[in-house]
CSV table of C-alpha atoms and ligand atoms in Angstrom, one decimal:
chain,number,residue,atom,x,y,z
A,11,UNK,CA,-38.6,154.1,-5.6
A,12,UNK,CA,-36.5,151.0,-6.1
A,13,UNK,CA,-37.8,147.5,-6.0
A,14,UNK,CA,-36.5,144.0,-5.8
A,15,UNK,CA,-38.7,141.0,-6.6
A,16,UNK,CA,-38.4,137.9,-4.5
A,17,UNK,CA,-40.5,135.2,-6.2
A,18,UNK,CA,-44.0,136.6,-6.1
A,19,UNK,CA,-43.2,139.2,-3.5
A,20,UNK,CA,-41.6,142.7,-3.6
A,21,UNK,CA,-39.1,144.6,-1.4
A,22,UNK,CA,-39.5,148.3,-2.0
A,23,UNK,CA,-37.5,151.3,-0.7
A,24,UNK,CA,-38.9,154.8,-0.6
A,25,UNK,CA,-38.1,158.0,1.1
A,26,UNK,CA,-40.9,159.3,3.4
A,27,UNK,CA,-42.8,159.2,6.6
A,28,UNK,CA,-43.9,155.8,7.9
A,29,UNK,CA,-46.9,157.3,9.7
A,30,UNK,CA,-48.4,158.0,6.3
A,31,UNK,CA,-48.1,154.5,4.8
A,32,UNK,CA,-51.1,152.6,3.6
A,33,UNK,CA,-49.6,149.1,4.1
A,34,UNK,CA,-51.6,146.8,6.4
A,35,UNK,CA,-49.0,147.1,9.1
A,36,UNK,CA,-46.1,149.5,9.9
A,37,UNK,CA,-43.0,148.6,12.0
A,38,UNK,CA,-42.0,150.8,14.9
A,39,UNK,CA,-38.4,151.1,16.2
A,40,UNK,CA,-39.4,150.7,19.9
A,41,UNK,CA,-37.4,150.2,23.2
A,42,UNK,CA,-37.6,147.1,25.4
A,43,UNK,CA,-39.8,148.8,28.0
A,44,UNK,CA,-42.3,149.7,25.1
A,45,UNK,CA,-42.4,153.1,26.9
A,46,UNK,CA,-42.5,155.3,23.8
A,47,UNK,CA,-39.8,157.8,23.1
A,48,UNK,CA,-38.5,160.1,20.4
A,49,UNK,CA,-37.7,159.4,16.7
A,50,UNK,CA,-40.0,157.2,14.7
A,51,UNK,CA,-41.5,155.8,17.9
A,52,UNK,CA,-42.7,159.3,19.0
A,53,UNK,CA,-44.0,160.0,15.5
A,54,UNK,CA,-46.1,156.8,15.4
A,55,UNK,CA,-47.6,157.4,18.9
A,56,UNK,CA,-48.5,161.0,18.0
A,57,UNK,CA,-50.1,160.1,14.7
A,58,UNK,CA,-51.8,156.9,15.9
A,59,UNK,CA,-53.2,158.4,19.2
A,60,UNK,CA,-53.3,157.0,22.8
A,61,UNK,CA,-55.0,153.7,22.0
A,62,UNK,CA,-51.6,152.3,20.9
A,63,UNK,CA,-49.9,152.9,24.2
A,64,UNK,CA,-53.1,151.8,26.1
A,65,UNK,CA,-52.9,148.5,24.3
A,66,UNK,CA,-49.2,148.1,24.8
A,67,UNK,CA,-49.6,148.7,28.6
A,68,UNK,CA,-52.6,146.3,28.8
A,69,UNK,CA,-51.0,143.4,26.9
A,70,UNK,CA,-47.3,143.4,27.3
A,71,UNK,CA,-44.7,143.9,30.1
A,72,UNK,CA,-42.0,145.0,27.7
A,73,UNK,CA,-40.3,143.2,24.8
A,74,UNK,CA,-36.8,141.7,24.7
A,75,UNK,CA,-34.3,143.1,22.3
A,76,UNK,CA,-34.4,141.3,19.0
A,77,UNK,CA,-38.2,140.6,19.3
A,78,UNK,CA,-41.4,142.4,18.5
A,79,UNK,CA,-45.0,142.7,19.6
A,80,UNK,CA,-48.2,143.8,17.8
A,81,UNK,CA,-51.0,146.3,18.4
A,82,UNK,CA,-53.7,147.9,16.4
A,83,UNK,CA,-53.0,151.0,14.5
A,84,UNK,CA,-55.3,153.5,16.2
A,85,UNK,CA,-55.8,156.5,13.9
A,86,UNK,CA,-53.1,155.5,11.4
A,87,UNK,CA,-54.0,154.2,7.9
A,88,UNK,CA,-52.2,151.0,8.8
A,89,UNK,CA,-54.4,148.5,10.7
A,90,UNK,CA,-51.5,147.3,12.8
A,91,UNK,CA,-48.3,148.5,14.4
A,92,UNK,CA,-45.5,145.9,15.0
A,93,UNK,CA,-43.2,147.3,17.7
A,94,UNK,CA,-39.8,145.8,17.1
A,95,UNK,CA,-36.9,146.3,19.5
A,96,UNK,CA,-33.5,146.6,17.7
A,97,UNK,CA,-30.2,146.5,19.6
A,98,UNK,CA,-28.4,149.6,20.9
A,99,UNK,CA,-25.1,149.4,18.7
A,100,UNK,CA,-22.3,148.1,20.8
A,101,UNK,CA,-19.8,146.8,18.2
A,102,UNK,CA,-20.4,143.2,19.5
A,103,UNK,CA,-21.0,140.3,17.2
A,104,UNK,CA,-24.5,140.0,18.9
A,105,UNK,CA,-25.7,143.3,17.3
A,106,UNK,CA,-26.3,141.8,13.9
A,107,UNK,CA,-28.1,138.7,15.2
A,108,UNK,CA,-30.4,140.9,17.4
A,109,UNK,CA,-31.1,143.3,14.5
A,110,UNK,CA,-32.0,140.5,12.1
A,111,UNK,CA,-34.1,138.8,14.7
A,112,UNK,CA,-36.1,142.1,15.2
A,113,UNK,CA,-37.1,142.1,11.6
A,114,UNK,CA,-37.6,138.3,11.4
A,115,UNK,CA,-39.9,138.3,14.5
A,116,UNK,CA,-41.9,141.2,12.9
A,117,UNK,CA,-42.4,139.2,9.7
A,118,UNK,CA,-43.4,136.2,11.7
A,119,UNK,CA,-46.1,138.3,13.4
A,120,UNK,CA,-47.3,139.3,9.9
A,121,UNK,CA,-47.6,135.7,8.9
A,122,UNK,CA,-49.5,134.8,12.2
A,123,UNK,CA,-51.9,137.8,11.7
A,124,UNK,CA,-52.4,137.2,7.9
A,125,UNK,CA,-50.8,140.6,7.2
A,126,UNK,CA,-49.6,140.7,3.6
A,127,UNK,CA,-47.9,144.1,3.5
A,128,UNK,CA,-45.7,145.9,5.9
A,129,UNK,CA,-43.6,149.1,5.9
A,130,UNK,CA,-40.5,149.2,8.1
A,131,UNK,CA,-38.4,152.2,9.3
A,132,UNK,CA,-34.6,151.7,9.6
A,133,UNK,CA,-34.5,150.1,13.0
A,134,UNK,CA,-31.6,150.9,15.3
A,135,UNK,CA,-29.9,153.5,13.0
A,136,UNK,CA,-31.1,156.6,14.8
A,137,UNK,CA,-30.4,157.1,18.6
A,138,UNK,CA,-29.4,153.4,18.8
A,139,UNK,CA,-26.4,154.3,16.7
A,140,UNK,CA,-26.2,151.3,14.3
A,141,UNK,CA,-24.2,152.2,11.2
A,142,UNK,CA,-26.6,152.4,8.3
A,143,UNK,CA,-24.4,150.7,5.8
A,144,UNK,CA,-24.3,147.5,7.9
A,145,UNK,CA,-27.9,147.8,9.2
A,146,UNK,CA,-29.3,148.2,5.7
A,147,UNK,CA,-27.6,145.0,4.5
A,148,UNK,CA,-28.9,143.1,7.5
A,149,UNK,CA,-32.4,144.4,7.1
A,150,UNK,CA,-32.7,143.7,3.4
A,151,UNK,CA,-31.0,140.2,3.7
A,152,UNK,CA,-33.3,139.2,6.5
A,153,UNK,CA,-36.4,140.2,4.6
A,154,UNK,CA,-35.3,138.6,1.4
A,155,UNK,CA,-34.5,135.3,3.2
A,156,UNK,CA,-37.9,135.3,4.9
A,157,UNK,CA,-39.9,136.1,1.7
A,158,UNK,CA,-38.2,133.2,-0.1
A,159,UNK,CA,-40.2,130.9,2.2
A,160,UNK,CA,-43.3,133.0,2.8
A,161,UNK,CA,-45.1,134.0,-0.3
A,162,UNK,CA,-48.1,135.1,1.8
A,163,UNK,CA,-46.3,138.4,2.4
A,164,UNK,CA,-46.6,140.3,-0.8
A,165,UNK,CA,-44.9,143.7,0.0
A,166,UNK,CA,-42.2,144.8,2.3
A,167,UNK,CA,-41.5,148.4,2.0
A,168,UNK,CA,-38.6,150.3,3.7
A,169,UNK,CA,-39.5,153.9,4.5
A,170,UNK,CA,-36.4,155.9,5.0
A,171,UNK,CA,-36.9,159.4,6.5
A,172,UNK,CA,-33.8,161.2,5.3
A,173,UNK,CA,-32.1,161.2,1.9
A,174,UNK,CA,-28.8,159.9,3.2
A,175,UNK,CA,-30.3,156.9,4.8
A,176,UNK,CA,-32.5,156.3,1.6
A,177,UNK,CA,-29.4,156.4,-0.6
A,178,UNK,CA,-27.6,153.8,1.6
A,179,UNK,CA,-30.5,151.5,1.4
A,180,UNK,CA,-30.8,152.1,-2.3
A,181,UNK,CA,-27.1,151.1,-2.8
A,182,UNK,CA,-27.6,148.0,-0.6
A,183,UNK,CA,-30.6,146.9,-2.6
A,184,UNK,CA,-28.8,147.4,-5.9
A,185,UNK,CA,-25.8,145.4,-4.6
A,186,UNK,CA,-28.3,142.6,-3.7
A,187,UNK,CA,-29.9,142.7,-7.1
A,188,UNK,CA,-26.5,142.1,-8.7
A,189,UNK,CA,-25.7,139.0,-6.6
A,190,UNK,CA,-29.2,137.5,-6.6
B,217,AR6,N1,-40.8,157.8,9.4
B,217,AR6,C1,-39.8,157.0,9.0
B,217,AR6,N2,-38.6,157.0,9.7
B,217,AR6,C2,-38.4,157.9,10.7
B,217,AR6,C3,-39.4,158.7,11.1
B,217,AR6,C4,-40.7,158.7,10.4
B,217,AR6,N3,-41.7,159.5,10.7
B,217,AR6,N4,-38.9,159.5,12.1
B,217,AR6,C5,-37.6,159.1,12.3
B,217,AR6,N5,-37.3,158.1,11.4
B,217,AR6,P1,-34.9,156.0,15.8
B,217,AR6,P2,-33.7,153.6,16.9
B,217,AR6,C6,-36.0,157.4,11.3
B,217,AR6,O1,-34.0,156.9,16.6
B,217,AR6,O2,-32.3,154.0,16.5
B,217,AR6,C7,-36.8,155.9,20.4
B,217,AR6,O3,-36.8,156.8,21.4
B,217,AR6,C8,-34.7,158.0,11.8
B,217,AR6,O4,-34.3,159.1,10.9
B,217,AR6,O5,-36.3,156.4,15.8
B,217,AR6,O6,-34.1,152.2,16.7
B,217,AR6,C9,-37.4,154.5,20.9
B,217,AR6,O7,-38.3,154.7,21.9
B,217,AR6,C10,-33.9,156.8,11.7
B,217,AR6,O8,-33.4,156.6,10.4
B,217,AR6,O9,-34.9,154.5,16.3
B,217,AR6,C11,-36.1,153.8,21.3
B,217,AR6,O10,-35.8,154.2,22.7
B,217,AR6,C12,-34.8,155.6,12.0
B,217,AR6,O11,-36.1,156.1,11.9
B,217,AR6,C13,-35.1,154.4,20.4
B,217,AR6,O12,-35.5,155.6,19.9
B,217,AR6,C14,-34.6,155.1,13.4
B,217,AR6,O13,-34.3,156.0,14.3
B,217,AR6,C15,-34.9,153.4,19.2
B,217,AR6,O14,-33.7,153.9,18.5
């Protein structure tokens, strides 16, 4: 585990399974139809049970790329799931803005719902093909900037599934520590 303190808040990175996290909310890497899928999205719906999809269908008609919506956590330990839609990597300059916006909108939902701890997966770096080196810096920078102005969020944990992705996030966090 590696941590970076931002004022009174903490950014933490761990290797593990996001469905097992005990943070108040967990983030999901969803698609804009909110239709469920493979990867972390499939794992969250399997572990959380059908109430999550029922709520998505009842409340939302999809979600634009770069934004996020919130549901309850069903059978998960987390009380909420924040379904964020990252970009499909396209090598365009819009990719970074959309990825950053997916994380920022998720954090804004935390503020609105008085959620003080959230665990995120590495959005867009699976089937959506975003290179992890670049995506990890965007993710960590976006969270750090948000936490600077939002002390109500105490903990943001990145939960990386595989060791390679974990190491890349670890390096990015260390790099950030050196320049902060
Ligand atoms: N816990 C934490 N991270 C996980 C888990 C888990 N249980 N399972 C996978 N990952 P991806 P994307 C990691 O493909 O690129 C879905 O079909 C995985 O190793 O899940 O944003 C959606 O419905 C990778 O590092 O998300 C969308 O259609 C990271 O989570 C599409 O995939 C993200 O990989 C979204 O693609």
